[in-house]
Amino acid sequence: MPTLDFSWTHTGLLAAVAILVTAIGMTPNGPVTTEQPIGPREISSNRFVHVVNVAVLPPKTGRELYMDACAACHGADGTGVPQSQVGFDVPLPDFTSCTFATREPDADWIAVAHQGGPVRGFSPMMPAFGDALTRVELAKIMTYIRSMCDDGDWPRGELNLPRPLVTEKAYPEDEAVFSTSIDVENEGAVVNEIVYESRFGARNQLEVVIPFGYRERPDGNWTGGHLGDIAVGVKRALFHSLDSGSILSVTGEVLFPTGADDLGFGSGTTVFEPFVSYGQLLPAGSFFHAQGGSELPLDQDKAENEAFFRGALGKSFSIQPWGRTWSPMVEVLGSRALESGAETHWDIAPQVQVTLNTRQHVRLNVGAQIPLDDAGRDTRIAVYLLWDWFDGGFFEGW
């Protein structure tokens, strides 16, 4: 099994940190266009000058703009005009449905209204308003559409921050994730996980994790296809606020001893894993995740009580307006056995997440998890492929 040179890992780490710091200094969005009020209009001729005072019209409200630009298809009440009236067979969304209307950030809705449906992989029947509506007017329309969901229990999509490699985010999601971790030092190992997350209600999420993998034996041969400990968990968002840009969740997870523990794929005992997750929006497209919890095995002869603490700092930006979103992140991962004299282990994980398709509901994250305090622990290359299945099929929106 090839090994990764230690100096190379630190060079890569420094480069990743430099990329993140540089990215945080970038501003992804262009200037916001503001409306100019209509002023007096002066009409002149060679013989006389006549000044006409044109009445200064108040700016339209979000509801008035919605009725002018959107209601013909989306309906005055936001539930969508029947297909027999609009003359096309594309289903129209129901803006009064909180499970639909709260999931995506305003930026994605404004992108579709400004550029048309294809900019996010949707139907061209959704026209592009372009310069017919300013960004300020589009923002007013969005505020009005948001008011159609009158249940404030649903966290807003802006709080759905990019998913780090290890740290669990606080936002409840409908996602499927396939992840792989590859040891690049000492004896080789490939550990895979299939994660399925399904949201129920406004604040809750059910999660199932199925691990399996391959490991190199001391004689150089490989053993593989072994199942690890299957985990089942429930998450609930305790607090969320778009005004403060924060969300806090608590999760209870149980790992069942389904793995081949004699081959290193499982602990051999049931483990309870309660933890708290926190997400925070920061200025200029930056964000922060934090997670803290513990692993509590039933049989402590087979596994130790352990505490863990994780954090991730990142920033999202697009190189082209309305284009692909890049999210470089750096995670710091700590763990410590809950016994006297135990050591605390620290890892760092530089990584980059990128949207793969136009709809941006399929994403890839690539990074490395590098031990900081123990040369005996292995560096790992890690990657995941994420599919936000609520936003459509995997092959839709490319």
XYZ file of C-alpha atoms in Angstrom:
398
model
C 0.000 0.000 0.000
C 1.578 3.356 -0.939
C 2.266 5.808 1.840
C 1.751 9.548 1.873
C 4.851 11.593 2.628
C 4.316 13.531 5.894
C 5.821 16.737 4.474
C 3.437 16.430 1.493
C 0.434 16.317 3.824
C 1.512 19.490 5.575
C 2.198 21.249 2.273
C -1.274 20.243 1.088
C -2.769 21.404 4.355
C -1.136 24.831 4.118
C -2.285 25.171 0.517
C -5.868 24.288 1.469
C -5.891 26.766 4.340
C -4.510 29.446 1.980
C -7.283 28.688 -0.541
C -9.948 29.009 2.157
C -8.543 32.251 3.556
C -8.316 33.706 0.041
C -11.859 32.585 -0.756
C -13.259 34.161 2.407
C -11.984 37.488 1.133
C -13.969 37.185 -2.104
C -17.420 38.672 -2.672
C -19.557 36.369 -4.823
C -22.481 38.595 -5.580
C -22.520 41.582 -7.821
C -23.900 44.975 -6.884
C -27.586 45.150 -6.096
C -29.583 47.298 -8.477
C -31.711 49.894 -6.766
C -34.772 51.531 -8.159
C -34.773 55.213 -9.041
C -38.005 57.112 -8.253
C -39.733 58.891 -11.113
C -38.963 62.617 -10.860
C -40.319 65.751 -12.528
C -40.126 65.636 -16.306
C -39.231 68.797 -18.150
C -40.558 69.472 -21.635
C -39.171 72.418 -23.615
C -39.678 74.039 -27.012
C -38.131 76.988 -28.847
C -40.919 79.341 -27.859
C -41.541 78.421 -24.234
C -40.625 76.173 -21.434
C -43.381 74.236 -19.787
C -42.756 72.175 -16.751
C -45.001 69.251 -16.051
C -44.936 67.793 -12.599
C -45.512 64.104 -12.868
C -46.853 62.504 -9.727
C -44.235 60.517 -7.821
C -45.661 57.035 -7.639
C -44.976 55.013 -4.505
C -42.988 51.851 -5.118
C -45.088 48.737 -5.522
C -45.402 46.288 -2.679
C -44.324 42.690 -2.940
C -47.937 41.579 -3.280
C -48.583 44.082 -6.089
C -45.459 42.948 -7.942
C -46.459 39.298 -7.437
C -49.938 39.936 -8.814
C -48.461 41.727 -11.853
C -45.707 39.229 -12.690
C -46.511 35.867 -11.115
C -50.207 35.387 -10.381
C -51.174 34.560 -13.979
C -49.471 31.152 -13.594
C -48.862 30.718 -9.863
C -52.308 31.918 -8.840
C -53.386 34.823 -6.691
C -53.236 32.575 -3.634
C -49.905 30.933 -4.602
C -51.299 27.433 -5.060
C -50.868 27.428 -8.859
C -53.365 27.936 -11.670
C -54.951 24.701 -12.988
C -53.126 23.199 -15.982
C -56.285 23.524 -18.068
C -55.992 27.311 -17.734
C -52.242 27.854 -18.143
C -52.063 25.694 -21.292
C -49.013 23.558 -20.384
C -48.600 20.334 -18.452
C -45.697 21.268 -16.161
C -46.896 20.967 -12.534
C -46.835 24.298 -10.756
C -45.491 24.499 -7.186
C -47.668 25.294 -4.214
C -46.130 28.294 -2.476
C -48.422 27.814 0.524
C -46.830 24.403 1.250
C -44.238 25.031 3.965
C -42.341 21.832 3.170
C -41.762 23.169 -0.341
C -41.512 26.911 0.186
C -39.019 26.997 3.080
C -36.265 24.643 1.881
C -34.347 26.750 -0.619
C -32.628 30.097 0.031
C -33.902 33.304 -1.569
C -30.849 33.372 -3.849
C -31.994 30.226 -5.708
C -35.551 31.538 -6.154
C -34.254 34.882 -7.439
C -31.879 33.068 -9.831
C -34.834 31.201 -11.378
C -36.985 34.342 -11.621
C -34.180 36.430 -13.133
C -32.704 33.849 -15.509
C -35.634 31.446 -16.049
C -36.177 27.821 -15.047
C -33.218 26.323 -16.970
C -30.678 28.217 -14.824
C -31.436 25.649 -12.069
C -32.371 22.745 -14.314
C -36.132 23.375 -14.264
C -38.623 23.771 -17.109
C -38.175 26.581 -19.680
C -41.886 27.297 -19.124
C -40.659 29.381 -16.196
C -39.713 32.595 -18.066
C -36.704 34.821 -17.373
C -37.771 38.252 -16.134
C -34.260 39.547 -16.711
C -34.170 43.320 -16.344
C -37.984 43.596 -16.310
C -37.764 43.243 -12.536
C -34.913 44.635 -10.475
C -33.290 42.557 -7.752
C -34.994 44.795 -5.218
C -38.376 43.998 -6.794
C -37.543 40.288 -6.898
C -36.600 40.441 -3.227
C -39.973 42.060 -2.448
C -41.776 39.310 -4.340
C -39.787 36.697 -2.414
C -40.756 38.279 0.897
C -44.414 38.136 -0.148
C -44.137 34.491 -1.291
C -42.473 33.584 2.021
C -45.505 35.004 3.837
C -47.721 32.359 2.179
C -46.285 29.748 4.586
C -47.684 30.919 7.915
C -45.957 28.250 10.056
C -42.723 29.645 11.480
C -41.684 26.217 12.763
C -39.922 25.390 9.475
C -36.215 26.395 9.344
C -35.376 28.514 6.303
C -33.197 27.099 3.523
C -30.510 29.733 4.133
C -29.623 27.766 7.306
C -28.932 24.600 5.292
C -25.143 25.038 5.250
C -22.758 22.942 3.100
C -22.110 19.511 4.604
C -18.572 18.906 5.938
C -16.877 15.502 5.634
C -17.238 14.568 9.316
C -19.072 17.236 11.325
C -22.848 16.671 11.400
C -24.834 19.723 10.362
C -27.812 20.978 12.361
C -30.297 21.413 9.504
C -32.759 18.492 9.030
C -32.477 17.202 5.464
C -33.688 14.789 2.794
C -30.379 13.497 1.469
C -28.600 10.346 0.391
C -24.808 10.358 0.783
C -22.203 7.838 -0.338
C -18.847 8.431 1.351
C -15.460 6.715 1.139
C -12.408 7.028 3.368
C -9.077 5.578 2.192
C -6.068 5.058 4.470
C -2.918 6.172 2.664
C -0.400 5.160 5.350
C 0.638 1.844 6.916
C -1.834 -1.009 6.313
C -4.511 0.011 3.854
C -8.222 0.272 4.540
C -11.243 1.490 2.583
C -14.313 2.335 4.651
C -17.571 3.241 2.901
C -20.867 4.565 4.259
C -24.311 4.893 2.768
C -26.246 7.568 4.658
C -29.977 8.019 4.169
C -31.706 11.017 5.747
C -35.432 11.713 5.649
C -37.141 14.721 7.134
C -40.441 14.405 8.952
C -42.426 17.340 10.254
C -40.955 20.804 10.349
C -37.925 20.143 12.548
C -37.187 16.405 12.565
C -35.027 13.983 10.611
C -34.576 10.193 10.596
C -31.103 8.959 9.671
C -29.791 5.469 8.807
C -26.067 4.781 8.275
C -24.834 1.535 6.679
C -21.013 1.150 6.729
C -18.989 -1.492 4.879
C -15.390 -1.762 3.824
C -12.157 -3.493 2.958
C -8.959 -3.857 4.966
C -5.383 -4.959 4.186
C -4.085 -7.889 6.235
C -0.561 -7.997 7.709
C 0.409 -10.502 4.987
C -0.514 -7.937 2.304
C -3.728 -9.612 1.183
C -7.049 -7.821 1.438
C -10.300 -8.863 3.085
C -13.406 -7.007 2.066
C -17.108 -6.483 1.737
C -17.609 -6.613 5.501
C -20.566 -4.871 7.099
C -19.894 -2.390 9.901
C -22.147 -1.290 12.774
C -25.439 0.020 11.377
C -26.586 3.278 13.007
C -30.092 4.713 13.355
C -30.645 8.254 14.639
C -33.276 10.948 15.091
C -32.487 14.663 14.913
C -34.622 17.584 16.057
C -33.947 21.282 15.501
C -34.419 22.930 18.901
C -33.858 26.491 17.709
C -33.504 28.312 14.409
C -33.496 31.984 13.443
C -32.855 33.568 10.081
C -32.372 36.934 11.802
C -29.430 35.629 13.838
C -28.398 33.164 11.096
C -28.224 30.266 13.555
C -29.668 26.798 14.049
C -29.239 24.326 16.941
C -30.192 20.628 16.869
C -29.931 17.607 19.124
C -29.539 14.037 17.838
C -29.800 10.637 19.485
C -28.125 7.800 17.571
C -27.752 4.075 18.295
C -25.041 1.921 16.670
C -25.999 -1.743 16.610
C -23.263 -4.442 16.740
C -23.848 -5.708 13.208
C -20.218 -5.392 12.130
C -17.367 -7.885 11.883
C -15.528 -6.565 14.956
C -12.791 -9.216 14.720
C -11.829 -7.700 11.339
C -11.996 -4.095 12.538
C -15.475 -3.319 11.206
C -17.458 -2.718 14.369
C -17.168 -2.462 18.140
C -18.945 -5.701 19.125
C -21.391 -3.879 21.388
C -24.327 -1.469 21.143
C -23.194 2.159 21.356
C -25.373 5.179 22.182
C -24.242 8.436 20.605
C -26.037 11.618 21.705
C -24.723 14.898 20.270
C -25.542 18.562 19.683
C -25.022 20.346 16.336
C -24.877 24.077 15.678
C -24.758 26.059 12.426
C -24.013 29.764 12.022
C -24.149 32.018 8.961
C -21.245 34.477 8.807
C -20.694 37.578 6.623
C -19.708 37.374 2.943
C -21.013 33.844 2.347
C -18.984 32.294 5.174
C -20.373 29.797 7.684
C -19.457 27.766 10.753
C -20.482 24.316 12.033
C -19.923 22.879 15.530
C -20.744 19.464 16.965
C -20.138 17.938 20.383
C -21.204 14.629 21.889
C -20.172 11.301 23.324
C -20.062 7.584 22.509
C -21.424 5.401 25.317
C -21.017 1.624 24.762
C -23.143 -0.874 26.663
C -20.200 -3.262 27.133
C -17.191 -1.224 28.218
C -14.927 -4.255 27.966
C -15.280 -3.937 24.195
C -15.333 -0.158 23.744
C -14.555 2.945 25.799
C -16.711 5.897 26.659
C -15.497 8.721 24.460
C -16.224 12.425 23.976
C -15.831 14.175 20.635
C -15.904 17.790 19.456
C -15.809 18.984 15.887
C -15.889 22.304 14.050
C -15.862 23.417 10.406
C -15.284 26.885 8.925
C -16.017 27.565 5.269
C -17.263 29.928 2.596
C -19.523 29.491 -0.452
C -19.045 31.436 -3.667
C -19.687 31.237 -7.402
C -17.066 32.186 -9.949
C -19.741 33.007 -12.556
C -23.081 34.691 -11.698
C -25.796 32.041 -11.202
C -23.133 29.357 -11.718
C -21.575 26.426 -9.872
C -21.135 26.882 -6.093
C -17.762 26.168 -4.475
C -17.445 25.713 -0.706
C -13.900 25.265 0.648
C -13.868 24.249 4.307
C -11.449 23.329 7.088
C -12.546 20.984 9.865
C -10.879 20.478 13.242
C -11.730 17.151 14.892
C -11.045 16.238 18.517
C -11.722 13.089 20.552
C -10.823 11.842 24.020
C -11.574 8.674 25.971
C -13.521 9.429 29.160
C -10.991 8.056 31.607
C -8.281 9.517 33.781
C -5.023 10.265 31.955
C -6.424 9.697 28.472
C -4.927 11.643 25.579
C -6.879 14.036 23.391
C -6.407 13.390 19.684
C -6.694 16.126 17.082
C -7.152 15.903 13.311
C -7.515 18.572 10.651
C -9.501 18.064 7.458
C -9.131 20.570 4.584
C -11.710 19.957 1.855
C -13.721 21.469 -0.999
C -17.386 20.866 -1.780
C -18.703 21.703 -5.266
C -22.109 21.483 -6.913
C -21.997 19.079 -9.864
C -25.221 19.799 -11.728
C -27.238 22.840 -12.737
C -29.950 22.242 -10.130
C -27.193 22.065 -7.506
C -28.799 19.148 -5.658
C -25.915 16.746 -6.463
C -22.626 17.678 -4.785
C -19.122 16.300 -4.367
C -16.729 16.872 -1.476
C -13.051 15.859 -1.567
C -10.538 16.303 1.264
C -8.088 14.689 3.650
C -8.198 13.903 7.374
C -4.708 14.435 8.792
C -3.672 13.534 12.386
C -1.971 16.416 14.173
C -0.675 14.776 17.325
C 0.143 11.106 16.692
C 2.301 9.895 13.791
C 1.006 6.370 14.427
C -2.487 7.300 13.251
C -3.129 7.243 9.515
C -3.852 10.069 7.098
C -7.016 9.417 5.113
C -8.289 10.691 1.791
C -12.050 11.235 2.066
C -14.741 11.897 -0.524
C -18.530 11.948 -0.596
C -21.224 12.200 -3.256
C -24.416 13.866 -1.990
C -27.879 13.751 -3.547
C -30.593 16.030 -2.123
C -33.405 13.753 -3.265
C -36.248 16.122 -2.344
C -35.136 18.428 -5.186
C -35.576 15.764 -7.869
C -34.111 12.568 -9.265
C -30.355 12.063 -9.361
C -30.245 12.441 -13.156
C -32.536 15.498 -13.282
C -31.266 19.055 -13.614
C -27.868 18.449 -15.268
